């Protein structure tokens, strides 16, 4: 993967743990040996926290929306138990929350988890949540279009940096399941 995407100056995330949320740093330190990329191929770049939201980020750092992915936390209840899932979709799409995700969670209704809840449960900042380092019992649902990308830019767990990673590596994260049709075009 290139060390520059858009105007981002990328470097191995493992050497810049200061740019990551604690759960993300911890996950990188125990990166699976059978992952499709080595841990030092997960790259990070500092950004302005004010520009963390996808559209503003892409414009400011000259990154195409097609190269950006979002990770959203979805929740649904069944028999009084809340079920969570992380959904990773390209920025040009939206997670099919009340279709594919609801069926996967086997709940009557699914919705985006409330911000405070998502932040508390992930240990990450809202607007920077990433699929790397999430709670081990959560499924990580990855849209097949993400896995087909040679690389994507995604959150780092904090708003002041972004991670660049090979799309196939996201589909190989612990708990990940690649789902065709997880997202719909915007």
mmCIF file of C-alpha atoms in Angstrom:
data_model
loop_
_atom_site.group_PDB
_atom_site.id
_atom_site.type_symbol
_atom_site.label_atom_id
_atom_site.label_comp_id
_atom_site.label_asym_id
_atom_site.label_seq_id
_atom_site.Cartn_x
_atom_site.Cartn_y
_atom_site.Cartn_z
ATOM 1 C CA UNK A 1 0.000 0.000 0.000
ATOM 2 C CA UNK A 2 1.218 3.492 -0.752
ATOM 3 C CA UNK A 3 2.612 5.577 2.091
ATOM 4 C CA UNK A 4 0.661 8.557 0.747
ATOM 5 C CA UNK A 5 -3.048 8.514 -0.069
ATOM 6 C CA UNK A 6 -4.470 11.873 -1.017
ATOM 7 C CA UNK A 7 -2.440 14.253 1.121
ATOM 8 C CA UNK A 8 -2.233 11.871 4.104
ATOM 9 C CA UNK A 9 1.274 10.993 5.237
ATOM 10 C CA UNK A 10 0.911 7.410 6.398
ATOM 11 C CA UNK A 11 3.210 5.393 8.628
ATOM 12 C CA UNK A 12 2.918 2.006 10.363
ATOM 13 C CA UNK A 13 0.284 2.302 13.091
ATOM 14 C CA UNK A 14 2.240 -0.045 15.349
ATOM 15 C CA UNK A 15 4.948 2.640 15.565
ATOM 16 C CA UNK A 16 2.386 5.404 16.293
ATOM 17 C CA UNK A 17 0.182 3.979 19.010
ATOM 18 C CA UNK A 18 -0.251 7.563 20.252
ATOM 19 C CA UNK A 19 -2.535 8.123 17.252
ATOM 20 C CA UNK A 20 -4.888 5.275 18.190
ATOM 21 C CA UNK A 21 -7.578 4.604 20.784
ATOM 22 C CA UNK A 22 -6.395 2.174 23.473
ATOM 23 C CA UNK A 23 -8.485 -0.810 22.212
ATOM 24 C CA UNK A 24 -7.148 -0.292 18.671
ATOM 25 C CA UNK A 25 -3.547 -0.143 19.878
ATOM 26 C CA UNK A 26 -4.100 -3.298 21.948
ATOM 27 C CA UNK A 27 -5.528 -5.144 18.928
ATOM 28 C CA UNK A 28 -2.561 -4.140 16.753
ATOM 29 C CA UNK A 29 -0.121 -5.418 19.363
ATOM 30 C CA UNK A 30 -1.668 -8.910 19.040
ATOM 31 C CA UNK A 31 -2.330 -8.796 15.290
ATOM 32 C CA UNK A 32 -3.256 -12.285 14.020
ATOM 33 C CA UNK A 33 -0.393 -14.075 12.285
ATOM 34 C CA UNK A 34 -2.838 -15.566 9.776
ATOM 35 C CA UNK A 35 -4.196 -12.140 8.738
ATOM 36 C CA UNK A 36 -3.901 -11.347 5.002
ATOM 37 C CA UNK A 37 -1.490 -8.504 5.831
ATOM 38 C CA UNK A 38 1.176 -8.073 8.487
ATOM 39 C CA UNK A 39 0.402 -5.735 11.388
ATOM 40 C CA UNK A 40 2.988 -3.234 10.178
ATOM 41 C CA UNK A 41 0.945 -2.826 6.972
ATOM 42 C CA UNK A 42 -1.842 -1.170 8.956
ATOM 43 C CA UNK A 43 -1.002 2.493 8.432
ATOM 44 C CA UNK A 44 -2.075 5.641 10.266
ATOM 45 C CA UNK A 45 -1.946 9.373 9.599
ATOM 46 C CA UNK A 46 -2.713 12.315 11.877
ATOM 47 C CA UNK A 47 -5.575 14.588 10.821
ATOM 48 C CA UNK A 48 -7.399 17.564 12.279
ATOM 49 C CA UNK A 49 -10.070 16.284 14.686
ATOM 50 C CA UNK A 50 -12.415 18.941 13.276
ATOM 51 C CA UNK A 51 -12.205 17.177 9.896
ATOM 52 C CA UNK A 52 -12.897 13.611 11.061
ATOM 53 C CA UNK A 53 -16.377 13.387 9.533
ATOM 54 C CA UNK A 54 -16.162 11.583 6.194
ATOM 55 C CA UNK A 55 -17.223 14.296 3.734
ATOM 56 C CA UNK A 56 -15.092 17.005 5.380
ATOM 57 C CA UNK A 57 -12.155 14.614 5.713
ATOM 58 C CA UNK A 58 -12.263 13.511 2.073
ATOM 59 C CA UNK A 59 -12.414 17.078 0.798
ATOM 60 C CA UNK A 60 -9.651 18.377 3.086
ATOM 61 C CA UNK A 61 -7.235 15.463 2.527
ATOM 62 C CA UNK A 62 -8.030 14.754 -1.145
ATOM 63 C CA UNK A 63 -9.213 11.204 -0.472
ATOM 64 C CA UNK A 64 -11.945 9.841 -2.729
ATOM 65 C CA UNK A 65 -15.209 8.841 -1.030
ATOM 66 C CA UNK A 66 -14.840 5.464 -2.774
ATOM 67 C CA UNK A 67 -11.637 4.883 -0.767
ATOM 68 C CA UNK A 68 -13.259 5.694 2.571
ATOM 69 C CA UNK A 69 -15.156 3.299 4.784
ATOM 70 C CA UNK A 70 -17.341 3.921 7.798
ATOM 71 C CA UNK A 71 -17.861 1.708 10.826
ATOM 72 C CA UNK A 72 -21.245 2.071 12.484
ATOM 73 C CA UNK A 73 -22.512 0.302 15.593
ATOM 74 C CA UNK A 74 -25.987 -1.176 15.303
ATOM 75 C CA UNK A 75 -28.123 -2.521 18.153
ATOM 76 C CA UNK A 76 -31.307 -4.534 18.392
ATOM 77 C CA UNK A 77 -33.124 -6.317 21.217
ATOM 78 C CA UNK A 78 -34.462 -9.820 21.439
ATOM 79 C CA UNK A 79 -35.994 -11.260 24.606
ATOM 80 C CA UNK A 80 -34.726 -8.270 26.587
ATOM 81 C CA UNK A 81 -31.093 -8.745 25.488
ATOM 82 C CA UNK A 82 -29.406 -6.087 23.349
ATOM 83 C CA UNK A 83 -27.405 -7.485 20.451
ATOM 84 C CA UNK A 84 -24.683 -5.369 18.864
ATOM 85 C CA UNK A 85 -22.861 -5.521 15.560
ATOM 86 C CA UNK A 86 -20.305 -3.311 13.859
ATOM 87 C CA UNK A 87 -21.022 -2.658 10.189
ATOM 88 C CA UNK A 88 -18.232 -1.632 7.826
ATOM 89 C CA UNK A 89 -19.438 -0.036 4.603
ATOM 90 C CA UNK A 90 -17.967 2.224 1.936
ATOM 91 C CA UNK A 91 -18.679 5.931 2.360
ATOM 92 C CA UNK A 92 -20.613 5.857 -0.926
ATOM 93 C CA UNK A 93 -23.117 3.422 0.635
ATOM 94 C CA UNK A 94 -25.331 3.133 3.707
ATOM 95 C CA UNK A 95 -25.685 0.068 5.922
ATOM 96 C CA UNK A 96 -29.002 -1.734 5.360
ATOM 97 C CA UNK A 97 -29.815 -1.531 9.063
ATOM 98 C CA UNK A 98 -33.436 -2.694 8.950
ATOM 99 C CA UNK A 99 -32.823 -5.284 6.250
ATOM 100 C CA UNK A 100 -29.561 -7.210 6.189
ATOM 101 C CA UNK A 101 -28.325 -6.152 9.643
ATOM 102 C CA UNK A 102 -31.653 -6.734 11.389
ATOM 103 C CA UNK A 103 -31.896 -10.222 9.874
ATOM 104 C CA UNK A 104 -28.307 -11.017 10.870
ATOM 105 C CA UNK A 105 -28.929 -9.949 14.480
ATOM 106 C CA UNK A 106 -32.244 -11.836 14.446
ATOM 107 C CA UNK A 107 -34.131 -8.934 16.020
ATOM 108 C CA UNK A 108 -37.475 -7.334 15.244
ATOM 109 C CA UNK A 109 -35.989 -3.834 14.854
ATOM 110 C CA UNK A 110 -32.402 -2.612 14.554
ATOM 111 C CA UNK A 111 -31.058 0.928 14.786
ATOM 112 C CA UNK A 112 -27.820 2.802 15.204
ATOM 113 C CA UNK A 113 -26.631 2.467 18.797
ATOM 114 C CA UNK A 114 -26.930 5.718 20.759
ATOM 115 C CA UNK A 115 -23.705 7.734 20.631
ATOM 116 C CA UNK A 116 -22.985 7.566 24.376
ATOM 117 C CA UNK A 117 -23.554 3.806 24.404
ATOM 118 C CA UNK A 118 -21.346 3.197 21.342
ATOM 119 C CA UNK A 119 -18.530 5.276 22.850
ATOM 120 C CA UNK A 120 -18.770 3.615 26.264
ATOM 121 C CA UNK A 121 -18.890 0.062 24.924
ATOM 122 C CA UNK A 122 -16.117 0.461 22.336
ATOM 123 C CA UNK A 123 -13.722 2.701 24.279
ATOM 124 C CA UNK A 124 -13.460 4.823 21.125
ATOM 125 C CA UNK A 125 -14.471 8.352 20.175
ATOM 126 C CA UNK A 126 -17.671 8.955 18.248
ATOM 127 C CA UNK A 127 -16.776 9.694 14.642
ATOM 128 C CA UNK A 128 -13.623 7.577 14.918
ATOM 129 C CA UNK A 129 -15.040 4.133 15.731
ATOM 130 C CA UNK A 130 -13.229 1.412 13.813
ATOM 131 C CA UNK A 131 -13.695 -2.364 13.500
ATOM 132 C CA UNK A 132 -10.190 -2.983 14.876
ATOM 133 C CA UNK A 133 -10.281 -3.573 18.634
ATOM 134 C CA UNK A 134 -14.017 -3.923 19.160
ATOM 135 C CA UNK A 135 -15.446 -6.144 21.913
ATOM 136 C CA UNK A 136 -14.582 -9.756 21.053
ATOM 137 C CA UNK A 137 -18.175 -10.990 21.220
ATOM 138 C CA UNK A 138 -19.455 -8.500 18.635
ATOM 139 C CA UNK A 139 -19.840 -9.581 15.036
ATOM 140 C CA UNK A 140 -18.056 -7.323 12.548
ATOM 141 C CA UNK A 141 -20.190 -7.268 9.401
ATOM 142 C CA UNK A 142 -18.184 -6.138 6.383
ATOM 143 C CA UNK A 143 -19.868 -5.280 3.104
ATOM 144 C CA UNK A 144 -18.336 -7.279 0.236
ATOM 145 C CA UNK A 145 -17.527 -4.025 -1.612
ATOM 146 C CA UNK A 146 -15.136 -3.040 1.216
ATOM 147 C CA UNK A 147 -13.220 -6.312 0.944
ATOM 148 C CA UNK A 148 -12.918 -5.821 -2.818
ATOM 149 C CA UNK A 149 -10.998 -2.551 -2.343
ATOM 150 C CA UNK A 150 -7.172 -2.668 -2.464
ATOM 151 C CA UNK A 151 -7.182 -0.234 0.476
ATOM 152 C CA UNK A 152 -9.630 1.872 2.470
ATOM 153 C CA UNK A 153 -9.344 4.736 4.920
ATOM 154 C CA UNK A 154 -11.228 4.156 8.164
ATOM 155 C CA UNK A 155 -11.363 5.539 11.694
ATOM 156 C CA UNK A 156 -8.626 4.859 14.221
ATOM 157 C CA UNK A 157 -10.743 4.957 17.360
ATOM 158 C CA UNK A 158 -10.014 8.670 17.808
ATOM 159 C CA UNK A 159 -10.976 11.706 15.736
ATOM 160 C CA UNK A 160 -7.429 13.020 15.246
ATOM 161 C CA UNK A 161 -6.179 10.251 12.913
ATOM 162 C CA UNK A 162 -7.252 7.782 10.225
ATOM 163 C CA UNK A 163 -6.131 4.250 9.395
ATOM 164 C CA UNK A 164 -5.349 2.971 5.900
ATOM 165 C CA UNK A 165 -5.740 -0.779 5.519
ATOM 166 C CA UNK A 166 -6.187 -3.335 2.755
ATOM 167 C CA UNK A 167 -9.881 -4.057 2.208
ATOM 168 C CA UNK A 168 -9.411 -7.849 2.449
ATOM 169 C CA UNK A 169 -7.810 -7.417 5.894
ATOM 170 C CA UNK A 170 -11.047 -5.948 7.253
ATOM 171 C CA UNK A 171 -12.893 -9.071 6.166
ATOM 172 C CA UNK A 172 -10.365 -11.194 8.073
ATOM 173 C CA UNK A 173 -10.592 -9.373 11.428
ATOM 174 C CA UNK A 174 -11.582 -11.477 14.445
ATOM 175 C CA UNK A 175 -15.369 -11.876 14.398
ATOM 176 C CA UNK A 176 -15.655 -10.531 10.843
ATOM 177 C CA UNK A 177 -18.142 -11.835 8.347
ATOM 178 C CA UNK A 178 -18.229 -10.580 4.770
ATOM 179 C CA UNK A 179 -21.798 -9.987 3.640
ATOM 180 C CA UNK A 180 -22.932 -9.351 0.080
ATOM 181 C CA UNK A 181 -25.583 -6.614 0.120
ATOM 182 C CA UNK A 182 -24.873 -5.352 3.647
ATOM 183 C CA UNK A 183 -25.065 -1.815 2.260
ATOM 184 C CA UNK A 184 -27.021 0.081 -0.360
ATOM 185 C CA UNK A 185 -25.777 2.760 -2.725
ATOM 186 C CA UNK A 186 -26.510 6.292 -1.534
#
